[in-house]
Amino acid sequence: MEQDLSPGSDPAPRRRAAAALAGLLAAVVTFGVGHLVAGIVDPPASPLASLGDTFIDLTPEWLKEAAIAAFGTHDKLALLVGMVVVVGIAAALVGVLALRHLGVAQGIVVVLGAVAGIAAQTRPQTGQLALFPSLVGAAAGAFALRWLILRLTGPGTEPADVRDTGRRAFLGAAAAVGVVGVLSAIGGTVIAGARSTAAAVKALVLPAAARPAPPVPADAQSPVAGVVDVVTPNSTFYRIDTAFTVPQVDPDTWRLRVHGLVDREVTLTFDDLLASDLVEAYVTLTCVSNSVGGDLAGNAKWLGLPVREVLAMAGPQADADMVLSRSVDGFTASTPLEVLTDDRDALLAVGMNGQPLPAEHGFPVRMVVPGLYGYVSATKWVSDLEVTRFADATAYWTVRGWSERGPVKLASRIEVPRSGSTVDAGPVDVGGTAWAQHTGISGVEVQVDDGPWQPATLAGEISVDAWRQWSWRWADATSGRHLLRVRAIDNDGMTQTGERSPAIPDGATGWHEISVFVA
Ligand SMILES: Nc1nc2c(c(=O)[nH]1)N[C@H]1C(S)=C(S)[C@@H](COP(=O)(O)O)O[C@H]1N2
Ligand SMILES: [Mo]
């Protein structure tokens, strides 16, 4: 029955707006209460988190590519904003529907809650109780929706002079529902935070390396001001993963299981790892999604146990050719067995730049393999190594159209001056970084407009597994617009190809070029 909320104005639109608000607030309650219950029973089972994770796994490849291209390492924030918008619109529509069909609208909330609960239940990271946060949240949301909508439809027979009270009562009820939802969400966040690994990360004291990395040469940093730090601080190290919320892994219960085509299964505890002879190495990690000139790369000093030593304990069988590493969150990577058993510093890393691994970078243990893109090697929160064959198992990104093998491609970029910037005429210092992990960089060349390629000066080499910086003095920059290009040469004598190819399926190629305006 129609009842205007505000005397003197068109009742239907105002009532619909109020119902949409009721729908939105019911969604806030659903997610807020769900988050609170998850905080208590199983933080990864929070409805928003499992919705985000499920969405990431189901997103078509082109959309994911577009998201990483558009938002880079902010892709998760973009997803969150997108989800809030979509859920918000849906919730408002459910609210309007509830005006006429309250039971149906409540049913939709509960069914969506059940779907979110089942999604949470089926995620590898969640436990036995993962169904409940979403279900309880949806029940609370359905209840809140009913409570608010009944204040709009009411018995509908109040005399005109109580209508204003009715409107105030609705807004008061709406505010109360909003507060319950928000406080629940905050409570859930606080409880989950108290259960997180932050304290464990902080408390961990890493053992000294049995084989420390040689010191970084004094001239490893390019002398050109503005070139990135040659050792990337943990706080600015790029982060790429499919985990909407960072997995929290307790080092006391963490285990690494090595199994599959092996003579004997091996299980390691975190203490076993820390008690081993650990190795320290500078290794540059790069993402296969990095575009030419992009910044999805970072160089750190890792501390860890060589993977080959763990594999040697298990004894891989002759027909094996791949190790499928698996994270607690279900992510998998396929790494050629030979790369993990040769003499390179492929590590089960516990330390990053002298600190325990930050949670976002894989605490307590991740893999780091020189020479391969992260998606086929650098499994964070690793818990399982299955010795197998490429013919028998397929990793997370390979299922989604990326190559099953991902050796890093020779690459170089200009960091100074920045593309599109204006510089003064005369000598201009140009600098940047090049990489060819596990092969090493032997030269970098710069080209101005379509002139000859000119050799840049290489900065000192940390190791062949780390990137190498360079500098070049552009002696006579003349006024006008100019194009600068860079290419690298590796220790095998190979020159970086100028042929452009996209990141998918196995890494972008092409020369990085920038345009600068000389004043
Ligand atoms: N568990 C897990 N490990 C993962 C990923 C992931 O999605 N999940 N992404 C990989 C990819 S694609 C890259 S490039 C590196 C990035 O490591 P970083 O975030 O520490 O820079 O992690 C790899 N390890
Ligand atoms: Mo990546």
Coordinates of C-alpha atoms and ligand atoms in Angstrom, one line a residue:
M1 CA 0.0 0.0 0.0
E2 CA 1.3 3.5 -0.9
Q3 CA 2.3 5.7 1.9
D4 CA 4.2 8.9 1.3
L5 CA 7.1 9.5 3.5
S6 CA 7.2 13.2 3.1
P7 CA 4.0 15.2 2.9
G8 CA 3.8 17.3 -0.2
S9 CA 6.2 15.4 -2.4
D10 CA 5.7 12.6 -4.9
P11 CA 5.7 9.5 -2.6
A12 CA 6.7 6.7 -4.9
P13 CA 10.2 7.8 -5.9
R14 CA 11.0 8.8 -2.3
R15 CA 9.8 5.4 -1.0
R16 CA 11.8 3.6 -3.7
A17 CA 14.9 5.6 -2.7
A18 CA 14.3 4.6 0.9
A19 CA 13.9 1.0 -0.1
A20 CA 17.1 1.1 -2.2
L21 CA 18.9 2.5 0.9
A22 CA 17.4 -0.3 3.0
G23 CA 18.8 -2.8 0.4
L24 CA 22.2 -1.2 0.6
L25 CA 22.2 -1.3 4.4
A26 CA 21.1 -4.9 4.4
A27 CA 24.2 -5.6 2.2
V28 CA 26.4 -3.7 4.7
V29 CA 25.0 -5.9 7.5
T30 CA 25.4 -9.1 5.4
F31 CA 29.1 -8.4 4.7
G32 CA 29.8 -6.8 8.1
V33 CA 28.3 -9.6 10.2
G34 CA 29.8 -12.2 7.8
H35 CA 33.2 -10.5 8.3
L36 CA 32.7 -10.6 12.1
V37 CA 31.8 -14.3 12.1
A38 CA 34.7 -15.0 9.8
G39 CA 37.0 -13.1 12.1
I40 CA 36.0 -15.4 14.9
V41 CA 35.8 -18.8 13.1
D42 CA 37.9 -18.6 9.9
P43 CA 39.2 -15.2 8.6
P44 CA 39.7 -16.3 5.0
A45 CA 36.0 -17.3 4.9
S46 CA 34.9 -13.7 5.1
P47 CA 32.2 -13.2 2.4
L48 CA 33.9 -10.2 0.7
A49 CA 37.3 -12.1 0.7
S50 CA 35.9 -15.3 -0.8
L51 CA 33.8 -13.3 -3.3
G52 CA 37.0 -11.5 -4.4
D53 CA 39.1 -14.7 -4.6
T54 CA 36.4 -16.6 -6.5
F55 CA 36.0 -13.6 -8.8
I56 CA 39.8 -13.6 -9.5
D57 CA 39.8 -17.3 -10.3
L58 CA 36.8 -17.0 -12.6
T59 CA 37.7 -13.8 -14.4
P60 CA 38.3 -14.3 -18.1
E61 CA 41.9 -13.9 -19.2
W62 CA 41.3 -10.7 -21.3
L63 CA 39.7 -8.9 -18.4
K64 CA 42.5 -9.9 -16.0
E65 CA 45.1 -8.7 -18.5
A66 CA 43.2 -5.5 -19.0
A67 CA 43.0 -5.0 -15.2
I68 CA 46.8 -5.6 -14.7
A69 CA 47.5 -3.3 -17.6
A70 CA 45.2 -0.5 -16.3
F71 CA 45.9 -0.8 -12.6
G72 CA 49.2 -2.7 -12.3
T73 CA 49.8 -3.6 -8.7
H74 CA 46.6 -1.7 -7.7
D75 CA 44.5 -4.4 -9.5
K76 CA 43.1 -5.7 -6.2
L77 CA 42.0 -2.2 -5.1
A78 CA 40.3 -1.8 -8.5
L79 CA 38.6 -5.2 -8.0
L80 CA 37.4 -4.2 -4.6
V81 CA 36.0 -0.9 -5.9
G82 CA 34.3 -2.8 -8.8
M83 CA 32.8 -5.4 -6.4
V84 CA 31.5 -2.7 -4.1
V85 CA 29.8 -0.9 -7.0
V86 CA 28.3 -4.2 -8.4
V87 CA 27.1 -5.4 -5.0
G88 CA 25.8 -1.9 -4.2
I89 CA 23.7 -1.7 -7.3
A90 CA 22.4 -5.3 -6.8
A91 CA 21.6 -4.6 -3.2
A92 CA 19.7 -1.4 -4.0
L93 CA 17.6 -3.3 -6.6
V94 CA 16.8 -6.0 -4.1
G95 CA 15.7 -3.3 -1.7
V96 CA 13.3 -1.8 -4.2
L97 CA 12.0 -5.3 -5.0
A98 CA 11.4 -5.9 -1.3
L99 CA 8.8 -3.1 -1.3
R100 CA 6.5 -5.3 -3.2
H101 CA 7.9 -8.8 -2.7
L102 CA 9.6 -8.8 0.7
G103 CA 9.7 -12.6 0.9
V104 CA 11.3 -13.0 -2.5
A105 CA 13.9 -10.3 -1.7
Q106 CA 14.8 -11.9 1.5
G107 CA 15.0 -15.2 -0.3
I108 CA 17.5 -13.7 -2.8
V109 CA 19.7 -12.5 0.1
V110 CA 19.8 -15.9 1.7
V111 CA 20.4 -17.7 -1.6
L112 CA 23.3 -15.3 -2.5
G113 CA 24.6 -15.9 1.0
A114 CA 24.5 -19.6 0.6
V115 CA 26.3 -19.3 -2.8
A116 CA 29.0 -17.1 -1.2
G117 CA 29.3 -19.7 1.6
I118 CA 29.7 -22.6 -0.7
A119 CA 32.3 -20.6 -2.6
A120 CA 34.1 -19.9 0.6
Q121 CA 33.9 -23.6 1.6
T122 CA 35.5 -24.8 -1.6
R123 CA 38.5 -22.4 -1.4
P124 CA 41.7 -24.2 -0.5
Q125 CA 42.6 -21.8 2.3
T126 CA 39.4 -22.1 4.3
G127 CA 38.4 -24.6 6.9
Q128 CA 35.4 -26.7 7.9
L129 CA 33.3 -23.8 9.1
A130 CA 33.7 -21.6 6.0
L131 CA 30.1 -21.9 5.0
F132 CA 28.9 -20.1 8.2
P133 CA 30.2 -16.5 7.9
S134 CA 28.3 -15.9 4.7
L135 CA 25.2 -17.8 5.8
V136 CA 25.0 -16.0 9.2
G137 CA 25.7 -12.7 7.4
A138 CA 23.0 -13.3 4.9
A139 CA 20.5 -14.2 7.6
A140 CA 21.3 -11.0 9.5
G141 CA 21.0 -9.1 6.2
A142 CA 17.6 -10.6 5.4
F143 CA 16.4 -9.7 8.9
A144 CA 17.7 -6.1 8.6
L145 CA 16.0 -5.8 5.2
R146 CA 12.7 -7.0 6.6
W147 CA 13.0 -4.7 9.6
L148 CA 13.6 -1.6 7.4
I149 CA 11.2 -2.4 4.7
L150 CA 8.3 -2.9 7.2
R151 CA 9.0 0.6 8.3
L152 CA 8.3 1.8 4.8
T153 CA 5.3 -0.3 4.0
G154 CA 3.9 -0.4 7.5
P155 CA 0.3 -1.0 8.1
G156 CA -0.2 2.0 5.9
T157 CA -3.1 3.5 7.8
E158 CA -1.4 6.0 10.0
P159 CA -3.0 9.4 10.0
A160 CA -1.1 12.2 8.2
D161 CA 0.3 13.7 11.4
V162 CA 2.4 10.6 12.2
R163 CA 3.9 10.4 8.8
D164 CA 6.8 12.6 9.7
T165 CA 7.4 10.5 12.7
G166 CA 7.4 7.5 10.4
R167 CA 10.0 9.0 8.2
R168 CA 12.2 9.8 11.2
A169 CA 11.7 6.4 12.6
F170 CA 12.8 4.9 9.3
L171 CA 16.0 7.0 9.1
G172 CA 16.7 6.2 12.8
A173 CA 16.3 2.5 12.0
A174 CA 18.4 2.8 8.9
A175 CA 21.2 4.5 10.9
A176 CA 21.0 1.8 13.5
V177 CA 21.3 -0.9 10.9
G178 CA 24.2 0.9 9.3
V179 CA 26.0 1.2 12.6
V180 CA 25.5 -2.5 13.3
G181 CA 26.9 -3.4 9.9
V182 CA 30.0 -1.1 10.1
L183 CA 30.8 -2.1 13.7
S184 CA 30.6 -5.8 12.8
A185 CA 33.0 -5.2 9.9
I186 CA 35.4 -3.3 12.1
G187 CA 35.1 -6.0 14.8
G188 CA 35.9 -8.7 12.3
T189 CA 38.9 -6.8 11.0
V190 CA 40.3 -6.3 14.5
I191 CA 39.8 -9.9 15.4
A192 CA 41.3 -11.2 12.1
G193 CA 44.2 -8.8 12.6
A194 CA 44.9 -10.2 16.1
R195 CA 45.0 -13.7 14.5
S196 CA 47.2 -12.6 11.6
T197 CA 50.9 -13.6 11.2
A198 CA 52.1 -10.0 11.7
A199 CA 53.3 -10.9 15.2
A200 CA 55.0 -14.1 14.0
V201 CA 56.7 -12.2 11.2
K202 CA 58.0 -9.6 13.7
A203 CA 59.1 -12.1 16.3
L204 CA 61.1 -14.3 13.8
V205 CA 64.8 -14.0 14.1
L206 CA 66.5 -15.3 11.0
P207 CA 69.6 -17.4 11.3
A208 CA 72.8 -16.2 9.7
A209 CA 73.5 -17.5 6.2
A210 CA 75.9 -20.5 6.0
R211 CA 76.9 -19.0 2.6
P212 CA 76.4 -15.2 2.6
A213 CA 76.0 -13.3 -0.6
P214 CA 79.0 -11.4 -1.8
P215 CA 78.6 -7.7 -0.9
V216 CA 77.0 -5.4 -3.5
P217 CA 79.7 -3.7 -5.5
A218 CA 80.0 0.0 -4.6
D219 CA 79.3 1.0 -8.2
A220 CA 76.2 -1.3 -8.7
Q221 CA 73.9 1.7 -8.4
S222 CA 73.7 3.7 -11.6
P223 CA 75.2 7.2 -11.0
V224 CA 72.2 8.8 -12.7
A225 CA 69.9 10.4 -10.1
G226 CA 66.4 9.0 -10.3
V227 CA 67.3 5.4 -11.4
V228 CA 65.5 2.9 -9.1
D229 CA 67.4 1.5 -6.1
V230 CA 69.5 -1.4 -7.3
V231 CA 68.3 -3.4 -4.3
T232 CA 64.6 -2.9 -4.0
P233 CA 63.3 -2.2 -0.5
N234 CA 60.7 -4.7 0.7
S235 CA 58.2 -1.9 1.2
T236 CA 58.3 -0.9 -2.5
F237 CA 58.8 -4.4 -4.0
Y238 CA 56.1 -5.0 -6.6
R239 CA 53.4 -7.5 -5.5
I240 CA 51.4 -9.7 -7.9
D241 CA 49.3 -12.6 -6.9
T242 CA 45.8 -14.0 -7.1
A243 CA 45.2 -13.7 -3.4
F244 CA 42.5 -11.1 -2.7
T245 CA 43.4 -11.2 1.0
V246 CA 47.0 -12.1 2.0
P247 CA 47.2 -15.7 3.2
Q248 CA 48.1 -15.9 6.9
V249 CA 50.3 -19.0 7.5
D250 CA 51.3 -20.0 11.0
P251 CA 55.0 -21.0 10.8
D252 CA 54.5 -23.4 13.7
T253 CA 52.0 -25.5 11.8
W254 CA 53.5 -24.9 8.3
R255 CA 54.8 -28.0 6.5
L256 CA 56.4 -28.5 3.2
R257 CA 55.4 -31.8 1.7
V258 CA 57.6 -33.2 -1.2
H259 CA 56.0 -36.0 -3.0
G260 CA 55.0 -37.5 -6.4
L261 CA 57.6 -39.2 -8.5
V262 CA 60.1 -39.5 -5.7
D263 CA 61.8 -42.4 -4.0
R264 CA 60.6 -41.2 -0.5
E265 CA 58.2 -38.5 0.6
V266 CA 59.7 -35.8 2.6
T267 CA 58.0 -33.4 5.0
L268 CA 59.8 -30.4 6.4
T269 CA 58.9 -28.1 9.3
F270 CA 59.8 -24.4 9.5
D271 CA 62.3 -25.3 12.2
D272 CA 63.9 -27.9 9.9
L273 CA 64.3 -25.2 7.3
L274 CA 65.8 -22.7 9.8
A275 CA 68.2 -25.3 11.1
S276 CA 69.6 -26.0 7.6
D277 CA 72.6 -24.4 6.0
L278 CA 70.9 -21.4 4.4
V279 CA 72.2 -19.6 1.3
E280 CA 72.0 -15.9 0.5
A281 CA 71.6 -14.6 -3.0
Y282 CA 70.6 -11.5 -4.9
V283 CA 67.9 -12.5 -7.4
T284 CA 65.8 -10.2 -9.6
L285 CA 62.2 -11.3 -9.8
T286 CA 60.1 -10.3 -12.8
C287 CA 56.5 -10.7 -13.8
V288 CA 55.5 -12.2 -17.1
S289 CA 52.8 -9.5 -17.3
N290 CA 55.4 -6.7 -17.2
S291 CA 55.1 -4.6 -20.3
V292 CA 58.2 -3.2 -22.2
G293 CA 59.5 -0.5 -19.9
G294 CA 57.3 -1.6 -17.0
D295 CA 58.0 -1.8 -13.3
L296 CA 56.8 -5.3 -12.4
A297 CA 60.4 -6.3 -11.4
G298 CA 62.4 -6.1 -8.2
N299 CA 65.7 -7.2 -6.9
A300 CA 66.2 -8.5 -3.4
K301 CA 68.7 -10.4 -1.3
W302 CA 67.0 -13.7 -0.5
L303 CA 67.9 -16.1 2.3
G304 CA 66.8 -19.7 1.9
L305 CA 67.5 -23.4 1.4
P306 CA 68.4 -24.5 -2.1
V307 CA 65.4 -26.4 -3.5
R308 CA 67.9 -29.0 -5.0
E309 CA 68.8 -30.0 -1.4
V310 CA 65.2 -30.7 -0.5
L311 CA 64.6 -32.5 -3.8
A312 CA 67.8 -34.6 -3.2
M313 CA 66.3 -35.8 0.2
A314 CA 63.2 -37.0 -1.7
G315 CA 65.1 -38.5 -4.7
P316 CA 63.2 -37.5 -7.9
Q317 CA 62.6 -40.4 -10.3
A318 CA 64.1 -40.6 -13.8
D319 CA 60.8 -40.0 -15.7
A320 CA 60.1 -36.7 -13.8
D321 CA 60.7 -33.4 -15.6
M322 CA 58.7 -30.8 -13.6
V323 CA 58.0 -29.7 -10.0
L324 CA 54.5 -28.4 -9.4
S325 CA 54.8 -26.1 -6.4
R326 CA 51.5 -25.3 -4.6
S327 CA 50.6 -22.5 -2.3
V328 CA 48.2 -22.7 0.7
D329 CA 45.8 -20.7 -1.4
G330 CA 45.7 -23.1 -4.3
F331 CA 48.0 -21.3 -6.7
T332 CA 50.4 -23.6 -8.5
A333 CA 53.5 -23.1 -10.7
S334 CA 55.2 -25.5 -13.0
T335 CA 59.0 -25.4 -12.8
P336 CA 61.3 -27.6 -14.9
L337 CA 63.0 -30.1 -12.6
E338 CA 66.4 -29.4 -14.2
V339 CA 66.3 -25.7 -13.2
L340 CA 65.6 -26.7 -9.6
T341 CA 68.4 -29.3 -9.6
D342 CA 71.2 -27.5 -11.4
D343 CA 73.7 -25.3 -9.5
R344 CA 71.8 -22.1 -9.5
D345 CA 70.4 -20.5 -6.3
A346 CA 66.8 -21.7 -6.7
L347 CA 65.7 -21.2 -3.1
L348 CA 63.0 -22.0 -0.6
A349 CA 63.3 -18.5 0.8
V350 CA 62.6 -17.4 4.4
G351 CA 64.3 -14.0 4.3
M352 CA 64.1 -11.0 2.1
N353 CA 66.7 -8.2 2.4
G354 CA 67.6 -9.3 5.9
Q355 CA 64.0 -9.5 7.1
P356 CA 61.6 -12.3 7.5
L357 CA 59.5 -12.6 4.3
P358 CA 56.7 -10.0 4.5
A359 CA 53.2 -11.6 4.6
E360 CA 52.5 -10.2 1.1
H361 CA 55.7 -11.8 -0.3
G362 CA 54.9 -15.3 1.0
F363 CA 55.6 -15.6 4.7
P364 CA 56.8 -18.0 6.0
V365 CA 58.3 -19.6 2.9
R366 CA 58.3 -18.9 -0.9
M367 CA 60.2 -20.1 -3.9
V368 CA 62.7 -17.9 -5.8
V369 CA 64.2 -19.2 -9.0
P370 CA 66.8 -17.2 -11.0
G371 CA 65.9 -17.0 -14.6
L372 CA 62.2 -17.8 -14.6
Y373 CA 59.2 -15.5 -14.5
G374 CA 57.4 -15.5 -11.2
Y375 CA 54.3 -17.3 -12.5
V376 CA 56.2 -20.5 -13.2
S377 CA 58.5 -20.4 -10.2
A378 CA 58.1 -18.0 -7.4
T379 CA 55.3 -19.6 -5.4
K380 CA 54.5 -17.7 -2.3
W381 CA 53.1 -19.3 0.9
V382 CA 54.4 -22.5 -0.6
S383 CA 53.4 -25.7 1.1
D384 CA 53.7 -28.5 -1.4
L385 CA 56.2 -29.7 -4.0
E386 CA 54.9 -32.4 -6.3
V387 CA 57.5 -34.0 -8.5
T388 CA 55.7 -34.8 -11.7
R389 CA 55.8 -34.3 -15.5
F390 CA 54.7 -31.5 -17.8
A391 CA 52.6 -34.1 -19.6
D392 CA 50.7 -34.9 -16.4
A393 CA 50.1 -31.7 -14.5
T394 CA 49.2 -28.1 -15.5
A395 CA 49.7 -25.0 -13.4
Y396 CA 47.4 -22.2 -12.5
W397 CA 48.3 -19.7 -15.3
T398 CA 48.9 -22.4 -17.9
V399 CA 45.2 -23.4 -17.6
R400 CA 44.5 -19.8 -18.4
G401 CA 46.4 -19.5 -21.6
W402 CA 49.9 -18.7 -20.5
S403 CA 52.9 -20.8 -21.5
E404 CA 53.8 -23.8 -19.3
R405 CA 57.4 -22.6 -19.3
G406 CA 58.5 -19.1 -18.7
P407 CA 62.2 -18.2 -18.9
V408 CA 62.8 -14.5 -18.4
K409 CA 63.3 -12.6 -21.6
L410 CA 66.3 -10.2 -22.1
A411 CA 65.0 -6.7 -21.2
S412 CA 66.1 -3.2 -20.6
R413 CA 64.4 0.1 -19.8
I414 CA 65.1 3.8 -19.6
E415 CA 64.2 5.3 -16.2
V416 CA 65.8 8.7 -16.5
P417 CA 64.7 11.0 -18.1
R418 CA 61.0 10.1 -17.7
S419 CA 59.1 9.6 -20.9
G420 CA 57.3 12.8 -21.8
S421 CA 59.5 15.0 -19.6
T422 CA 61.3 18.2 -20.7
V423 CA 65.1 18.5 -20.3
D424 CA 67.5 21.3 -20.8
A425 CA 69.6 21.4 -24.0
G426 CA 73.2 20.3 -23.7
P427 CA 74.5 17.2 -21.9
V428 CA 71.7 15.0 -20.5
D429 CA 72.3 12.0 -18.2
V430 CA 70.3 8.9 -19.2
G431 CA 70.0 5.8 -17.1
G432 CA 68.1 2.7 -16.3
T433 CA 68.1 -1.0 -15.7
A434 CA 68.5 -4.2 -17.8
W435 CA 68.1 -7.8 -16.9
A436 CA 68.8 -11.3 -18.2
Q437 CA 68.6 -13.4 -15.1
H438 CA 71.0 -16.3 -14.8
T439 CA 72.7 -15.2 -18.1
G440 CA 73.8 -11.7 -17.1
I441 CA 74.1 -8.4 -19.0
S442 CA 77.2 -7.7 -21.0
G443 CA 76.1 -4.5 -22.7
V444 CA 73.5 -1.8 -23.1
E445 CA 73.1 0.5 -26.1
V446 CA 71.1 3.7 -26.6
Q447 CA 69.8 5.2 -29.8
V448 CA 68.6 8.8 -30.3
D449 CA 66.0 9.2 -33.0
D450 CA 67.1 6.9 -35.7
G451 CA 70.9 7.5 -35.2
P452 CA 73.5 4.8 -34.5
W453 CA 73.3 2.6 -31.4
Q454 CA 75.8 3.9 -28.8
P455 CA 77.3 1.9 -25.9
A456 CA 76.1 2.8 -22.4
T457 CA 78.3 2.4 -19.3
L458 CA 77.4 -0.6 -17.2
A459 CA 77.2 -0.2 -13.5
G460 CA 78.8 -2.9 -11.4
E461 CA 77.4 -6.4 -11.5
I462 CA 75.9 -7.9 -8.3
S463 CA 75.5 -11.3 -9.9
V464 CA 74.3 -12.8 -13.2
D465 CA 71.0 -13.5 -11.4
A466 CA 70.4 -9.8 -10.6
W467 CA 69.5 -6.9 -12.9
R468 CA 72.2 -4.5 -14.0
Q469 CA 72.0 -0.8 -14.1
W470 CA 73.5 1.5 -16.8
S471 CA 74.2 5.1 -17.6
W472 CA 74.8 7.1 -20.8
R473 CA 75.6 10.7 -21.3
W474 CA 73.7 12.3 -24.2
A475 CA 76.3 14.8 -24.9
D476 CA 74.5 17.2 -27.3
A477 CA 70.8 17.2 -26.8
T478 CA 69.4 19.7 -29.2
S479 CA 66.1 21.5 -28.7
G480 CA 63.0 19.8 -30.0
R481 CA 61.3 16.5 -29.5
H482 CA 63.5 13.3 -29.5
L483 CA 63.0 9.6 -29.3
L484 CA 65.4 7.6 -27.1
R485 CA 65.6 3.8 -27.3
V486 CA 67.4 1.2 -25.3
R487 CA 68.4 -2.4 -25.9
A488 CA 70.6 -4.9 -24.0
I489 CA 73.1 -7.6 -24.9
D490 CA 73.4 -10.6 -22.7
N491 CA 76.5 -12.7 -21.7
D492 CA 75.7 -15.2 -24.5
G493 CA 76.1 -12.3 -27.0
M494 CA 72.5 -12.1 -27.8
T495 CA 71.0 -8.7 -28.6
Q496 CA 67.6 -7.9 -27.3
T497 CA 65.0 -8.1 -30.1
G498 CA 63.2 -5.0 -31.3
E499 CA 60.2 -7.1 -32.4
R500 CA 57.2 -6.3 -30.3
S501 CA 55.1 -9.0 -28.8
P502 CA 52.5 -8.9 -26.1
A503 CA 53.0 -10.3 -22.6
I504 CA 50.8 -13.3 -23.2
P505 CA 51.7 -16.2 -23.5
D506 CA 55.3 -16.0 -22.3
G507 CA 56.5 -12.4 -21.8
A508 CA 56.6 -9.1 -23.8
T509 CA 59.4 -8.2 -26.2
G510 CA 60.5 -5.0 -27.9
W511 CA 62.8 -2.0 -27.2
H512 CA 61.7 0.5 -24.6
E513 CA 61.5 3.9 -26.2
I514 CA 60.7 7.2 -24.6
S515 CA 60.1 10.7 -26.0
V516 CA 61.6 13.7 -24.4
F517 CA 61.3 17.4 -25.2
V518 CA 64.6 19.3 -25.1
A519 CA 64.0 23.0 -24.2
Ligands
LIG1 N1 50.8 -18.2 -4.0 C1 51.1 -17.4 -5.1 N2 52.4 -17.2 -5.4 C2 52.7 -16.4 -6.5 C3 51.7 -15.8 -7.2 C4 50.4 -16.0 -6.8 O1 49.4 -15.5 -7.5 N3 50.1 -16.8 -5.7 N4 52.1 -15.0 -8.3 C5 53.4 -15.3 -8.9 C6 53.7 -14.2 -9.8 S1 52.8 -14.1 -11.3 C7 54.8 -13.4 -9.6 S2 55.3 -12.3 -10.8 C8 55.5 -13.4 -8.3 C9 55.5 -12.0 -7.6 O2 56.1 -12.0 -6.4 P1 56.0 -10.8 -5.5 O3 54.6 -10.4 -5.3 O4 56.7 -11.1 -4.2 O5 56.7 -9.7 -6.2 O6 54.9 -14.3 -7.3 C10 54.5 -15.5 -7.9 N5 54.0 -16.3 -6.8
MO2 MO 53.8 -12.5 -12.5

